[in-house]
């Protein structure tokens, strides 16, 4: 069955450093890979989308890479700030309607 | 725009009770979905709709019903609540014409079934 794996352990980094989160998947060939941010007690918020034929996408301090051979996406936040502390969800979407979500990785950025 | 709104924010039910979780969006999105989120698990799709009058089952539909009589509203009904339905429920909407269909989520309803 289709499976998405995100590091269940929280990632702790120092302010100003680059945070790198990993998303691995199996038994799926997504057309799109999405990243969402979720703050405690709130709904997820869409951040970035990358297509299957794209290697990298950037938006301000965010960078996403997508390797369909390794079945892996890396999500980078450069110059991280305490306000970046949240849970980040990876999601896969094929050509149809349904989107599959990972469980997310919690990021803590210390001042 | 209010975006996606959900009511109530919190609810406690006894086993066997029924209730309806409300969801509305004011963005004229064709697609709407209901997910549940449990600790350590990704969001799981319960039911979804690609337009008014059209609904379909997701990954975990048992114990839940939906209907979509208007573009704006997509209520989720729990027929006979069970402790296994204790979860946080999110409604989401997306625009059909957007490549990749990024989803807009509501604030969630935290449901406890005792």
mmCIF file with all atom_site columns, C-alpha atoms in Angstrom:
data_model
loop_
_atom_site.group_PDB
_atom_site.id
_atom_site.type_symbol
_atom_site.label_atom_id
_atom_site.label_alt_id
_atom_site.label_comp_id
_atom_site.label_asym_id
_atom_site.label_entity_id
_atom_site.label_seq_id
_atom_site.pdbx_PDB_ins_code
_atom_site.Cartn_x
_atom_site.Cartn_y
_atom_site.Cartn_z
_atom_site.occupancy
_atom_site.B_iso_or_equiv
_atom_site.pdbx_formal_charge
_atom_site.auth_seq_id
_atom_site.auth_comp_id
_atom_site.auth_asym_id
_atom_site.auth_atom_id
_atom_site.pdbx_PDB_model_num
ATOM 1   C CA . UNK A 1 1   ? 0.000   0.000  0.000   1.00 0.00 ? 1   UNK A CA 1
ATOM 2   C CA . UNK A 1 2   ? 1.017   3.616  -0.438  1.00 0.00 ? 2   UNK A CA 1
ATOM 3   C CA . UNK A 1 3   ? 3.126   4.920  2.401   1.00 0.00 ? 3   UNK A CA 1
ATOM 4   C CA . UNK A 1 4   ? 4.685   8.256  3.343   1.00 0.00 ? 4   UNK A CA 1
ATOM 5   C CA . UNK A 1 5   ? 7.382   8.456  5.985   1.00 0.00 ? 5   UNK A CA 1
ATOM 6   C CA . UNK A 1 6   ? 8.434   11.583 7.778   1.00 0.00 ? 6   UNK A CA 1
ATOM 7   C CA . UNK A 1 7   ? 10.813  11.638 10.708  1.00 0.00 ? 7   UNK A CA 1
ATOM 8   C CA . UNK A 1 8   ? 8.638   11.188 13.773  1.00 0.00 ? 8   UNK A CA 1
ATOM 9   C CA . UNK A 1 9   ? 11.339  12.585 16.018  1.00 0.00 ? 9   UNK A CA 1
ATOM 10  C CA . UNK A 1 10  ? 11.294  16.328 16.503  1.00 0.00 ? 10  UNK A CA 1
ATOM 11  C CA . UNK A 1 11  ? 14.026  18.373 14.893  1.00 0.00 ? 11  UNK A CA 1
ATOM 12  C CA . UNK A 1 12  ? 15.723  20.890 17.179  1.00 0.00 ? 12  UNK A CA 1
ATOM 13  C CA . UNK A 1 13  ? 17.930  23.552 15.634  1.00 0.00 ? 13  UNK A CA 1
ATOM 14  C CA . UNK A 1 14  ? 19.450  26.871 16.551  1.00 0.00 ? 14  UNK A CA 1
ATOM 15  C CA . UNK A 1 15  ? 18.110  30.113 15.164  1.00 0.00 ? 15  UNK A CA 1
ATOM 16  C CA . UNK A 1 16  ? 19.864  31.122 11.965  1.00 0.00 ? 16  UNK A CA 1
ATOM 17  C CA . UNK A 1 17  ? 20.697  27.574 10.903  1.00 0.00 ? 17  UNK A CA 1
ATOM 18  C CA . UNK A 1 18  ? 19.124  25.680 8.005   1.00 0.00 ? 18  UNK A CA 1
ATOM 19  C CA . UNK A 1 19  ? 16.444  23.159 8.920   1.00 0.00 ? 19  UNK A CA 1
ATOM 20  C CA . UNK A 1 20  ? 16.143  20.125 6.635   1.00 0.00 ? 20  UNK A CA 1
ATOM 21  C CA . UNK A 1 21  ? 13.118  17.849 6.808   1.00 0.00 ? 21  UNK A CA 1
ATOM 22  C CA . UNK A 1 22  ? 12.781  14.582 4.912   1.00 0.00 ? 22  UNK A CA 1
ATOM 23  C CA . UNK A 1 23  ? 9.812   12.933 3.245   1.00 0.00 ? 23  UNK A CA 1
ATOM 24  C CA . UNK A 1 24  ? 10.126  9.407  1.823   1.00 0.00 ? 24  UNK A CA 1
ATOM 25  C CA . UNK A 1 25  ? 7.411   7.492  0.050   1.00 0.00 ? 25  UNK A CA 1
ATOM 26  C CA . UNK A 1 26  ? 6.804   4.024  -1.350  1.00 0.00 ? 26  UNK A CA 1
ATOM 27  C CA . UNK A 1 27  ? 4.374   2.347  -3.735  1.00 0.00 ? 27  UNK A CA 1
ATOM 28  C CA . UNK A 1 28  ? 3.322   5.602  -5.326  1.00 0.00 ? 28  UNK A CA 1
ATOM 29  C CA . UNK A 1 29  ? 4.130   7.754  -8.330  1.00 0.00 ? 29  UNK A CA 1
ATOM 30  C CA . UNK A 1 30  ? 2.835   11.199 -7.438  1.00 0.00 ? 30  UNK A CA 1
ATOM 31  C CA . UNK A 1 31  ? 2.291   13.904 -9.984  1.00 0.00 ? 31  UNK A CA 1
ATOM 32  C CA . UNK A 1 32  ? 2.764   16.523 -7.269  1.00 0.00 ? 32  UNK A CA 1
ATOM 33  C CA . UNK A 1 33  ? 4.348   16.755 -3.869  1.00 0.00 ? 33  UNK A CA 1
ATOM 34  C CA . UNK A 1 34  ? 3.104   19.376 -1.416  1.00 0.00 ? 34  UNK A CA 1
ATOM 35  C CA . UNK A 1 35  ? 4.355   20.738 1.888   1.00 0.00 ? 35  UNK A CA 1
ATOM 36  C CA . UNK A 1 36  ? 2.061   22.165 4.560   1.00 0.00 ? 36  UNK A CA 1
ATOM 37  C CA . UNK A 1 37  ? 2.715   23.845 7.891   1.00 0.00 ? 37  UNK A CA 1
ATOM 38  C CA . UNK A 1 38  ? 0.559   23.094 10.917  1.00 0.00 ? 38  UNK A CA 1
ATOM 39  C CA . UNK A 1 39  ? 0.632   25.051 14.178  1.00 0.00 ? 39  UNK A CA 1
ATOM 40  C CA . UNK A 1 40  ? -0.755  23.511 17.403  1.00 0.00 ? 40  UNK A CA 1
ATOM 41  C CA . UNK A 1 41  ? -4.548  23.572 17.494  1.00 0.00 ? 41  UNK A CA 1
ATOM 42  C CA . UNK A 1 42  ? -4.868  24.824 13.930  1.00 0.00 ? 42  UNK A CA 1
ATOM 43  C CA . UNK A 1 43  ? -5.436  23.444 10.460  1.00 0.00 ? 43  UNK A CA 1
ATOM 44  C CA . UNK A 1 44  ? -2.608  22.845 7.972   1.00 0.00 ? 44  UNK A CA 1
ATOM 45  C CA . UNK A 1 45  ? -1.562  25.719 5.746   1.00 0.00 ? 45  UNK A CA 1
ATOM 46  C CA . UNK A 1 46  ? -0.235  25.128 2.227   1.00 0.00 ? 46  UNK A CA 1
ATOM 47  C CA . UNK A 1 47  ? 3.365   26.229 1.633   1.00 0.00 ? 47  UNK A CA 1
ATOM 48  C CA . UNK A 1 48  ? 4.790   24.833 -1.574  1.00 0.00 ? 48  UNK A CA 1
ATOM 49  C CA . UNK A 1 49  ? 4.062   22.453 -4.430  1.00 0.00 ? 49  UNK A CA 1
ATOM 50  C CA . UNK A 1 50  ? 6.571   20.746 -6.701  1.00 0.00 ? 50  UNK A CA 1
ATOM 51  C CA . UNK A 1 51  ? 5.763   18.757 -9.822  1.00 0.00 ? 51  UNK A CA 1
ATOM 52  C CA . UNK A 1 52  ? 7.155   15.331 -10.652 1.00 0.00 ? 52  UNK A CA 1
ATOM 53  C CA . UNK A 1 53  ? 9.287   16.757 -13.461 1.00 0.00 ? 53  UNK A CA 1
ATOM 54  C CA . UNK A 1 54  ? 10.823  19.474 -11.277 1.00 0.00 ? 54  UNK A CA 1
ATOM 55  C CA . UNK A 1 55  ? 13.970  18.922 -9.234  1.00 0.00 ? 55  UNK A CA 1
ATOM 56  C CA . UNK A 1 56  ? 13.804  21.989 -7.026  1.00 0.00 ? 56  UNK A CA 1
ATOM 57  C CA . UNK A 1 57  ? 11.427  24.810 -6.068  1.00 0.00 ? 57  UNK A CA 1
ATOM 58  C CA . UNK A 1 58  ? 12.148  27.891 -3.980  1.00 0.00 ? 58  UNK A CA 1
ATOM 59  C CA . UNK A 1 59  ? 9.954   30.399 -2.187  1.00 0.00 ? 59  UNK A CA 1
ATOM 60  C CA . UNK A 1 60  ? 11.623  33.036 -0.044  1.00 0.00 ? 60  UNK A CA 1
ATOM 61  C CA . UNK A 1 61  ? 13.519  31.094 2.689   1.00 0.00 ? 61  UNK A CA 1
ATOM 62  C CA . UNK A 1 62  ? 11.972  27.771 1.678   1.00 0.00 ? 62  UNK A CA 1
ATOM 63  C CA . UNK A 1 63  ? 13.445  25.247 -0.731  1.00 0.00 ? 63  UNK A CA 1
ATOM 64  C CA . UNK A 1 64  ? 11.994  21.896 -1.755  1.00 0.00 ? 64  UNK A CA 1
ATOM 65  C CA . UNK A 1 65  ? 13.721  19.171 -3.732  1.00 0.00 ? 65  UNK A CA 1
ATOM 66  C CA . UNK A 1 66  ? 12.010  16.200 -5.332  1.00 0.00 ? 66  UNK A CA 1
ATOM 67  C CA . UNK A 1 67  ? 13.854  13.035 -6.386  1.00 0.00 ? 67  UNK A CA 1
ATOM 68  C CA . UNK A 1 68  ? 11.428  10.598 -8.014  1.00 0.00 ? 68  UNK A CA 1
ATOM 69  C CA . UNK A 1 69  ? 14.163  7.969  -8.376  1.00 0.00 ? 69  UNK A CA 1
ATOM 70  C CA . UNK A 1 70  ? 14.917  7.955  -4.649  1.00 0.00 ? 70  UNK A CA 1
ATOM 71  C CA . UNK A 1 71  ? 11.219  8.626  -3.896  1.00 0.00 ? 71  UNK A CA 1
ATOM 72  C CA . UNK A 1 72  ? 12.240  11.408 -1.573  1.00 0.00 ? 72  UNK A CA 1
ATOM 73  C CA . UNK A 1 73  ? 11.655  15.091 -0.980  1.00 0.00 ? 73  UNK A CA 1
ATOM 74  C CA . UNK A 1 74  ? 13.762  17.396 1.169   1.00 0.00 ? 74  UNK A CA 1
ATOM 75  C CA . UNK A 1 75  ? 12.302  20.573 2.660   1.00 0.00 ? 75  UNK A CA 1
ATOM 76  C CA . UNK A 1 76  ? 14.758  23.263 3.704   1.00 0.00 ? 76  UNK A CA 1
ATOM 77  C CA . UNK A 1 77  ? 14.190  26.403 5.749   1.00 0.00 ? 77  UNK A CA 1
ATOM 78  C CA . UNK A 1 78  ? 17.211  28.697 5.591   1.00 0.00 ? 78  UNK A CA 1
ATOM 79  C CA . UNK A 1 79  ? 18.033  31.282 8.260   1.00 0.00 ? 79  UNK A CA 1
ATOM 80  C CA . UNK A 1 80  ? 15.472  29.645 10.526  1.00 0.00 ? 80  UNK A CA 1
ATOM 81  C CA . UNK A 1 81  ? 13.620  31.697 13.130  1.00 0.00 ? 81  UNK A CA 1
ATOM 82  C CA . UNK A 1 82  ? 11.702  30.731 16.286  1.00 0.00 ? 82  UNK A CA 1
ATOM 83  C CA . UNK A 1 83  ? 8.515   31.636 14.383  1.00 0.00 ? 83  UNK A CA 1
ATOM 84  C CA . UNK A 1 84  ? 9.271   28.725 12.035  1.00 0.00 ? 84  UNK A CA 1
ATOM 85  C CA . UNK A 1 85  ? 8.608   26.290 14.891  1.00 0.00 ? 85  UNK A CA 1
ATOM 86  C CA . UNK A 1 86  ? 5.673   24.116 13.794  1.00 0.00 ? 86  UNK A CA 1
ATOM 87  C CA . UNK A 1 87  ? 4.837   20.708 12.363  1.00 0.00 ? 87  UNK A CA 1
ATOM 88  C CA . UNK A 1 88  ? 5.508   20.297 8.667   1.00 0.00 ? 88  UNK A CA 1
ATOM 89  C CA . UNK A 1 89  ? 3.450   17.849 6.635   1.00 0.00 ? 89  UNK A CA 1
ATOM 90  C CA . UNK A 1 90  ? 4.425   16.255 3.365   1.00 0.00 ? 90  UNK A CA 1
ATOM 91  C CA . UNK A 1 91  ? 1.611   15.300 0.984   1.00 0.00 ? 91  UNK A CA 1
ATOM 92  C CA . UNK A 1 92  ? 1.477   13.401 -2.295  1.00 0.00 ? 92  UNK A CA 1
ATOM 93  C CA . UNK A 1 93  ? -1.041  13.872 -5.032  1.00 0.00 ? 93  UNK A CA 1
ATOM 94  C CA . UNK A 1 94  ? -1.531  11.822 -8.165  1.00 0.00 ? 94  UNK A CA 1
ATOM 95  C CA . UNK A 1 95  ? -3.487  12.800 -11.221 1.00 0.00 ? 95  UNK A CA 1
ATOM 96  C CA . UNK A 1 96  ? -6.820  12.225 -9.507  1.00 0.00 ? 96  UNK A CA 1
ATOM 97  C CA . UNK A 1 97  ? -8.436  13.973 -6.579  1.00 0.00 ? 97  UNK A CA 1
ATOM 98  C CA . UNK A 1 98  ? -7.012  12.246 -3.521  1.00 0.00 ? 98  UNK A CA 1
ATOM 99  C CA . UNK A 1 99  ? -4.027  13.523 -1.553  1.00 0.00 ? 99  UNK A CA 1
ATOM 100 C CA . UNK A 1 100 ? -2.065  11.340 0.875   1.00 0.00 ? 100 UNK A CA 1
ATOM 101 C CA . UNK A 1 101 ? -0.528  13.026 3.915   1.00 0.00 ? 101 UNK A CA 1
ATOM 102 C CA . UNK A 1 102 ? 2.423   12.097 6.065   1.00 0.00 ? 102 UNK A CA 1
ATOM 103 C CA . UNK A 1 103 ? 2.249   12.311 9.862   1.00 0.00 ? 103 UNK A CA 1
ATOM 104 C CA . UNK A 1 104 ? 4.537   15.327 9.911   1.00 0.00 ? 104 UNK A CA 1
ATOM 105 C CA . UNK A 1 105 ? 7.784   16.345 11.585  1.00 0.00 ? 105 UNK A CA 1
ATOM 106 C CA . UNK A 1 106 ? 7.876   18.828 14.468  1.00 0.00 ? 106 UNK A CA 1
ATOM 107 C CA . UNK A 1 107 ? 10.485  21.555 14.152  1.00 0.00 ? 107 UNK A CA 1
ATOM 108 C CA . UNK A 1 108 ? 11.695  23.561 17.132  1.00 0.00 ? 108 UNK A CA 1
ATOM 109 C CA . UNK A 1 109 ? 13.910  26.577 16.464  1.00 0.00 ? 109 UNK A CA 1
ATOM 110 C CA . UNK A 1 110 ? 15.694  27.873 19.557  1.00 0.00 ? 110 UNK A CA 1
ATOM 111 C CA . UNK A 1 111 ? 16.623  31.525 19.919  1.00 0.00 ? 111 UNK A CA 1
ATOM 112 C CA . UNK B 2 1   ? -13.156 36.122 2.946   1.00 0.00 ? 1   UNK B CA 1
ATOM 113 C CA . UNK B 2 2   ? -13.641 33.887 5.979   1.00 0.00 ? 2   UNK B CA 1
ATOM 114 C CA . UNK B 2 3   ? -12.072 30.946 4.121   1.00 0.00 ? 3   UNK B CA 1
ATOM 115 C CA . UNK B 2 4   ? -13.078 27.551 5.542   1.00 0.00 ? 4   UNK B CA 1
ATOM 116 C CA . UNK B 2 5   ? -15.071 27.639 8.762   1.00 0.00 ? 5   UNK B CA 1
ATOM 117 C CA . UNK B 2 6   ? -15.950 24.718 11.018  1.00 0.00 ? 6   UNK B CA 1
ATOM 118 C CA . UNK B 2 7   ? -18.297 24.399 13.961  1.00 0.00 ? 7   UNK B CA 1
ATOM 119 C CA . UNK B 2 8   ? -18.150 23.424 16.726  1.00 0.00 ? 8   UNK B CA 1
ATOM 120 C CA . UNK B 2 9   ? -14.511 23.771 17.819  1.00 0.00 ? 9   UNK B CA 1
ATOM 121 C CA . UNK B 2 10  ? -14.903 21.205 20.585  1.00 0.00 ? 10  UNK B CA 1
ATOM 122 C CA . UNK B 2 11  ? -17.475 18.495 21.216  1.00 0.00 ? 11  UNK B CA 1
ATOM 123 C CA . UNK B 2 12  ? -17.922 15.679 23.724  1.00 0.00 ? 12  UNK B CA 1
ATOM 124 C CA . UNK B 2 13  ? -20.334 12.883 22.857  1.00 0.00 ? 13  UNK B CA 1
ATOM 125 C CA . UNK B 2 14  ? -21.441 9.748  24.598  1.00 0.00 ? 14  UNK B CA 1
ATOM 126 C CA . UNK B 2 15  ? -21.201 6.442  22.770  1.00 0.00 ? 15  UNK B CA 1
ATOM 127 C CA . UNK B 2 16  ? -24.204 5.993  20.499  1.00 0.00 ? 16  UNK B CA 1
ATOM 128 C CA . UNK B 2 17  ? -25.068 9.669  20.141  1.00 0.00 ? 17  UNK B CA 1
ATOM 129 C CA . UNK B 2 18  ? -25.211 11.284 16.734  1.00 0.00 ? 18  UNK B CA 1
ATOM 130 C CA . UNK B 2 19  ? -24.119 14.721 15.637  1.00 0.00 ? 19  UNK B CA 1
ATOM 131 C CA . UNK B 2 20  ? -23.249 16.826 12.613  1.00 0.00 ? 20  UNK B CA 1
ATOM 132 C CA . UNK B 2 21  ? -19.985 18.673 12.138  1.00 0.00 ? 21  UNK B CA 1
ATOM 133 C CA . UNK B 2 22  ? -20.507 21.770 10.049  1.00 0.00 ? 22  UNK B CA 1
ATOM 134 C CA . UNK B 2 23  ? -18.161 23.034 7.333   1.00 0.00 ? 23  UNK B CA 1
ATOM 135 C CA . UNK B 2 24  ? -18.564 26.026 5.047   1.00 0.00 ? 24  UNK B CA 1
ATOM 136 C CA . UNK B 2 25  ? -16.327 27.824 2.572   1.00 0.00 ? 25  UNK B CA 1
ATOM 137 C CA . UNK B 2 26  ? -16.791 31.150 0.808   1.00 0.00 ? 26  UNK B CA 1
ATOM 138 C CA . UNK B 2 27  ? -14.154 30.756 -1.909  1.00 0.00 ? 27  UNK B CA 1
ATOM 139 C CA . UNK B 2 28  ? -16.470 29.061 -4.447  1.00 0.00 ? 28  UNK B CA 1
ATOM 140 C CA . UNK B 2 29  ? -14.256 25.962 -4.424  1.00 0.00 ? 29  UNK B CA 1
ATOM 141 C CA . UNK B 2 30  ? -15.619 22.922 -6.195  1.00 0.00 ? 30  UNK B CA 1
ATOM 142 C CA . UNK B 2 31  ? -13.724 20.352 -4.131  1.00 0.00 ? 31  UNK B CA 1
ATOM 143 C CA . UNK B 2 32  ? -14.337 19.746 -0.431  1.00 0.00 ? 32  UNK B CA 1
ATOM 144 C CA . UNK B 2 33  ? -13.037 17.030 1.872   1.00 0.00 ? 33  UNK B CA 1
ATOM 145 C CA . UNK B 2 34  ? -13.225 15.754 5.422   1.00 0.00 ? 34  UNK B CA 1
ATOM 146 C CA . UNK B 2 35  ? -10.137 14.378 7.145   1.00 0.00 ? 35  UNK B CA 1
ATOM 147 C CA . UNK B 2 36  ? -9.436  13.032 10.574  1.00 0.00 ? 36  UNK B CA 1
ATOM 148 C CA . UNK B 2 37  ? -6.089  13.481 12.294  1.00 0.00 ? 37  UNK B CA 1
ATOM 149 C CA . UNK B 2 38  ? -4.901  11.109 14.991  1.00 0.00 ? 38  UNK B CA 1
ATOM 150 C CA . UNK B 2 39  ? -1.585  11.227 16.895  1.00 0.00 ? 39  UNK B CA 1
ATOM 151 C CA . UNK B 2 40  ? 1.291   9.752  14.916  1.00 0.00 ? 40  UNK B CA 1
ATOM 152 C CA . UNK B 2 41  ? -0.805  9.353  11.784  1.00 0.00 ? 41  UNK B CA 1
ATOM 153 C CA . UNK B 2 42  ? -1.232  11.463 8.723   1.00 0.00 ? 42  UNK B CA 1
ATOM 154 C CA . UNK B 2 43  ? -4.482  13.105 7.816   1.00 0.00 ? 43  UNK B CA 1
ATOM 155 C CA . UNK B 2 44  ? -6.853  10.402 6.623   1.00 0.00 ? 44  UNK B CA 1
ATOM 156 C CA . UNK B 2 45  ? -9.566  11.126 4.098   1.00 0.00 ? 45  UNK B CA 1
ATOM 157 C CA . UNK B 2 46  ? -13.087 10.284 5.269   1.00 0.00 ? 46  UNK B CA 1
ATOM 158 C CA . UNK B 2 47  ? -15.331 11.567 2.455   1.00 0.00 ? 47  UNK B CA 1
ATOM 159 C CA . UNK B 2 48  ? -14.961 14.070 -0.324  1.00 0.00 ? 48  UNK B CA 1
ATOM 160 C CA . UNK B 2 49  ? -17.010 15.948 -2.881  1.00 0.00 ? 49  UNK B CA 1
ATOM 161 C CA . UNK B 2 50  ? -16.063 17.243 -6.317  1.00 0.00 ? 50  UNK B CA 1
ATOM 162 C CA . UNK B 2 51  ? -19.165 19.404 -6.619  1.00 0.00 ? 51  UNK B CA 1
ATOM 163 C CA . UNK B 2 52  ? -22.670 19.999 -5.337  1.00 0.00 ? 52  UNK B CA 1
ATOM 164 C CA . UNK B 2 53  ? -24.649 16.768 -5.332  1.00 0.00 ? 53  UNK B CA 1
ATOM 165 C CA . UNK B 2 54  ? -21.554 14.572 -5.793  1.00 0.00 ? 54  UNK B CA 1
ATOM 166 C CA . UNK B 2 55  ? -19.845 12.783 -2.905  1.00 0.00 ? 55  UNK B CA 1
ATOM 167 C CA . UNK B 2 56  ? -17.566 9.779  -2.594  1.00 0.00 ? 56  UNK B CA 1
ATOM 168 C CA . UNK B 2 57  ? -15.850 7.725  0.054   1.00 0.00 ? 57  UNK B CA 1
ATOM 169 C CA . UNK B 2 58  ? -12.285 8.202  1.147   1.00 0.00 ? 58  UNK B CA 1
ATOM 170 C CA . UNK B 2 59  ? -9.970  5.941  3.104   1.00 0.00 ? 59  UNK B CA 1
ATOM 171 C CA . UNK B 2 60  ? -11.975 5.684  6.365   1.00 0.00 ? 60  UNK B CA 1
ATOM 172 C CA . UNK B 2 61  ? -15.679 6.299  5.606   1.00 0.00 ? 61  UNK B CA 1
ATOM 173 C CA . UNK B 2 62  ? -17.332 3.837  8.003   1.00 0.00 ? 62  UNK B CA 1
ATOM 174 C CA . UNK B 2 63  ? -19.553 5.479  10.601  1.00 0.00 ? 63  UNK B CA 1
ATOM 175 C CA . UNK B 2 64  ? -19.779 8.780  8.724   1.00 0.00 ? 64  UNK B CA 1
ATOM 176 C CA . UNK B 2 65  ? -22.192 10.260 6.196   1.00 0.00 ? 65  UNK B CA 1
ATOM 177 C CA . UNK B 2 66  ? -21.928 13.388 4.072   1.00 0.00 ? 66  UNK B CA 1
ATOM 178 C CA . UNK B 2 67  ? -24.059 15.346 1.673   1.00 0.00 ? 67  UNK B CA 1
ATOM 179 C CA . UNK B 2 68  ? -23.385 18.393 -0.489  1.00 0.00 ? 68  UNK B CA 1
ATOM 180 C CA . UNK B 2 69  ? -26.499 20.289 -1.443  1.00 0.00 ? 69  UNK B CA 1
ATOM 181 C CA . UNK B 2 70  ? -24.678 23.582 -2.064  1.00 0.00 ? 70  UNK B CA 1
ATOM 182 C CA . UNK B 2 71  ? -21.190 24.577 -3.195  1.00 0.00 ? 71  UNK B CA 1
ATOM 183 C CA . UNK B 2 72  ? -20.553 26.281 0.145   1.00 0.00 ? 72  UNK B CA 1
ATOM 184 C CA . UNK B 2 73  ? -21.542 23.641 2.701   1.00 0.00 ? 73  UNK B CA 1
ATOM 185 C CA . UNK B 2 74  ? -20.285 20.121 3.371   1.00 0.00 ? 74  UNK B CA 1
ATOM 186 C CA . UNK B 2 75  ? -21.556 18.713 6.687   1.00 0.00 ? 75  UNK B CA 1
ATOM 187 C CA . UNK B 2 76  ? -20.219 15.491 8.193   1.00 0.00 ? 76  UNK B CA 1
ATOM 188 C CA . UNK B 2 77  ? -22.640 13.316 10.152  1.00 0.00 ? 77  UNK B CA 1
ATOM 189 C CA . UNK B 2 78  ? -21.652 10.813 12.792  1.00 0.00 ? 78  UNK B CA 1
ATOM 190 C CA . UNK B 2 79  ? -24.440 8.284  12.892  1.00 0.00 ? 79  UNK B CA 1
ATOM 191 C CA . UNK B 2 80  ? -23.717 6.505  16.191  1.00 0.00 ? 80  UNK B CA 1
ATOM 192 C CA . UNK B 2 81  ? -20.576 7.781  17.855  1.00 0.00 ? 81  UNK B CA 1
ATOM 193 C CA . UNK B 2 82  ? -17.937 5.305  19.011  1.00 0.00 ? 82  UNK B CA 1
ATOM 194 C CA . UNK B 2 83  ? -14.786 5.907  21.104  1.00 0.00 ? 83  UNK B CA 1
ATOM 195 C CA . UNK B 2 84  ? -12.717 5.065  17.988  1.00 0.00 ? 84  UNK B CA 1
ATOM 196 C CA . UNK B 2 85  ? -14.074 8.253  16.439  1.00 0.00 ? 85  UNK B CA 1
ATOM 197 C CA . UNK B 2 86  ? -12.318 10.389 19.031  1.00 0.00 ? 86  UNK B CA 1
ATOM 198 C CA . UNK B 2 87  ? -10.110 12.561 16.842  1.00 0.00 ? 87  UNK B CA 1
ATOM 199 C CA . UNK B 2 88  ? -9.556  15.993 15.375  1.00 0.00 ? 88  UNK B CA 1
ATOM 200 C CA . UNK B 2 89  ? -11.607 16.562 12.245  1.00 0.00 ? 89  UNK B CA 1
ATOM 201 C CA . UNK B 2 90  ? -10.572 18.931 9.484   1.00 0.00 ? 90  UNK B CA 1
ATOM 202 C CA . UNK B 2 91  ? -12.589 20.149 6.551   1.00 0.00 ? 91  UNK B CA 1
ATOM 203 C CA . UNK B 2 92  ? -10.712 21.334 3.476   1.00 0.00 ? 92  UNK B CA 1
ATOM 204 C CA . UNK B 2 93  ? -11.555 22.869 0.142   1.00 0.00 ? 93  UNK B CA 1
ATOM 205 C CA . UNK B 2 94  ? -9.686  23.369 -3.099  1.00 0.00 ? 94  UNK B CA 1
ATOM 206 C CA . UNK B 2 95  ? -10.175 24.968 -6.468  1.00 0.00 ? 95  UNK B CA 1
ATOM 207 C CA . UNK B 2 96  ? -10.585 22.523 -9.331  1.00 0.00 ? 96  UNK B CA 1
ATOM 208 C CA . UNK B 2 97  ? -8.651  24.715 -11.736 1.00 0.00 ? 97  UNK B CA 1
ATOM 209 C CA . UNK B 2 98  ? -5.498  24.955 -9.616  1.00 0.00 ? 98  UNK B CA 1
ATOM 210 C CA . UNK B 2 99  ? -2.724  22.611 -10.708 1.00 0.00 ? 99  UNK B CA 1
ATOM 211 C CA . UNK B 2 100 ? -1.992  20.274 -7.818  1.00 0.00 ? 100 UNK B CA 1
ATOM 212 C CA . UNK B 2 101 ? -5.176  21.358 -6.012  1.00 0.00 ? 101 UNK B CA 1
ATOM 213 C CA . UNK B 2 102 ? -3.603  22.928 -2.944  1.00 0.00 ? 102 UNK B CA 1
ATOM 214 C CA . UNK B 2 103 ? -6.060  22.607 -0.109  1.00 0.00 ? 103 UNK B CA 1
ATOM 215 C CA . UNK B 2 104 ? -7.376  25.216 2.324   1.00 0.00 ? 104 UNK B CA 1
ATOM 216 C CA . UNK B 2 105 ? -8.141  23.799 5.744   1.00 0.00 ? 105 UNK B CA 1
ATOM 217 C CA . UNK B 2 106 ? -10.539 24.878 8.447   1.00 0.00 ? 106 UNK B CA 1
ATOM 218 C CA . UNK B 2 107 ? -9.491  25.256 12.091  1.00 0.00 ? 107 UNK B CA 1
ATOM 219 C CA . UNK B 2 108 ? -10.679 21.780 13.051  1.00 0.00 ? 108 UNK B CA 1
ATOM 220 C CA . UNK B 2 109 ? -13.184 20.206 15.430  1.00 0.00 ? 109 UNK B CA 1
ATOM 221 C CA . UNK B 2 110 ? -11.805 18.284 18.391  1.00 0.00 ? 110 UNK B CA 1
ATOM 222 C CA . UNK B 2 111 ? -14.229 15.440 19.150  1.00 0.00 ? 111 UNK B CA 1
ATOM 223 C CA . UNK B 2 112 ? -14.140 13.203 22.205  1.00 0.00 ? 112 UNK B CA 1
ATOM 224 C CA . UNK B 2 113 ? -16.427 10.180 22.462  1.00 0.00 ? 113 UNK B CA 1
ATOM 225 C CA . UNK B 2 114 ? -16.783 8.674  25.932  1.00 0.00 ? 114 UNK B CA 1
#
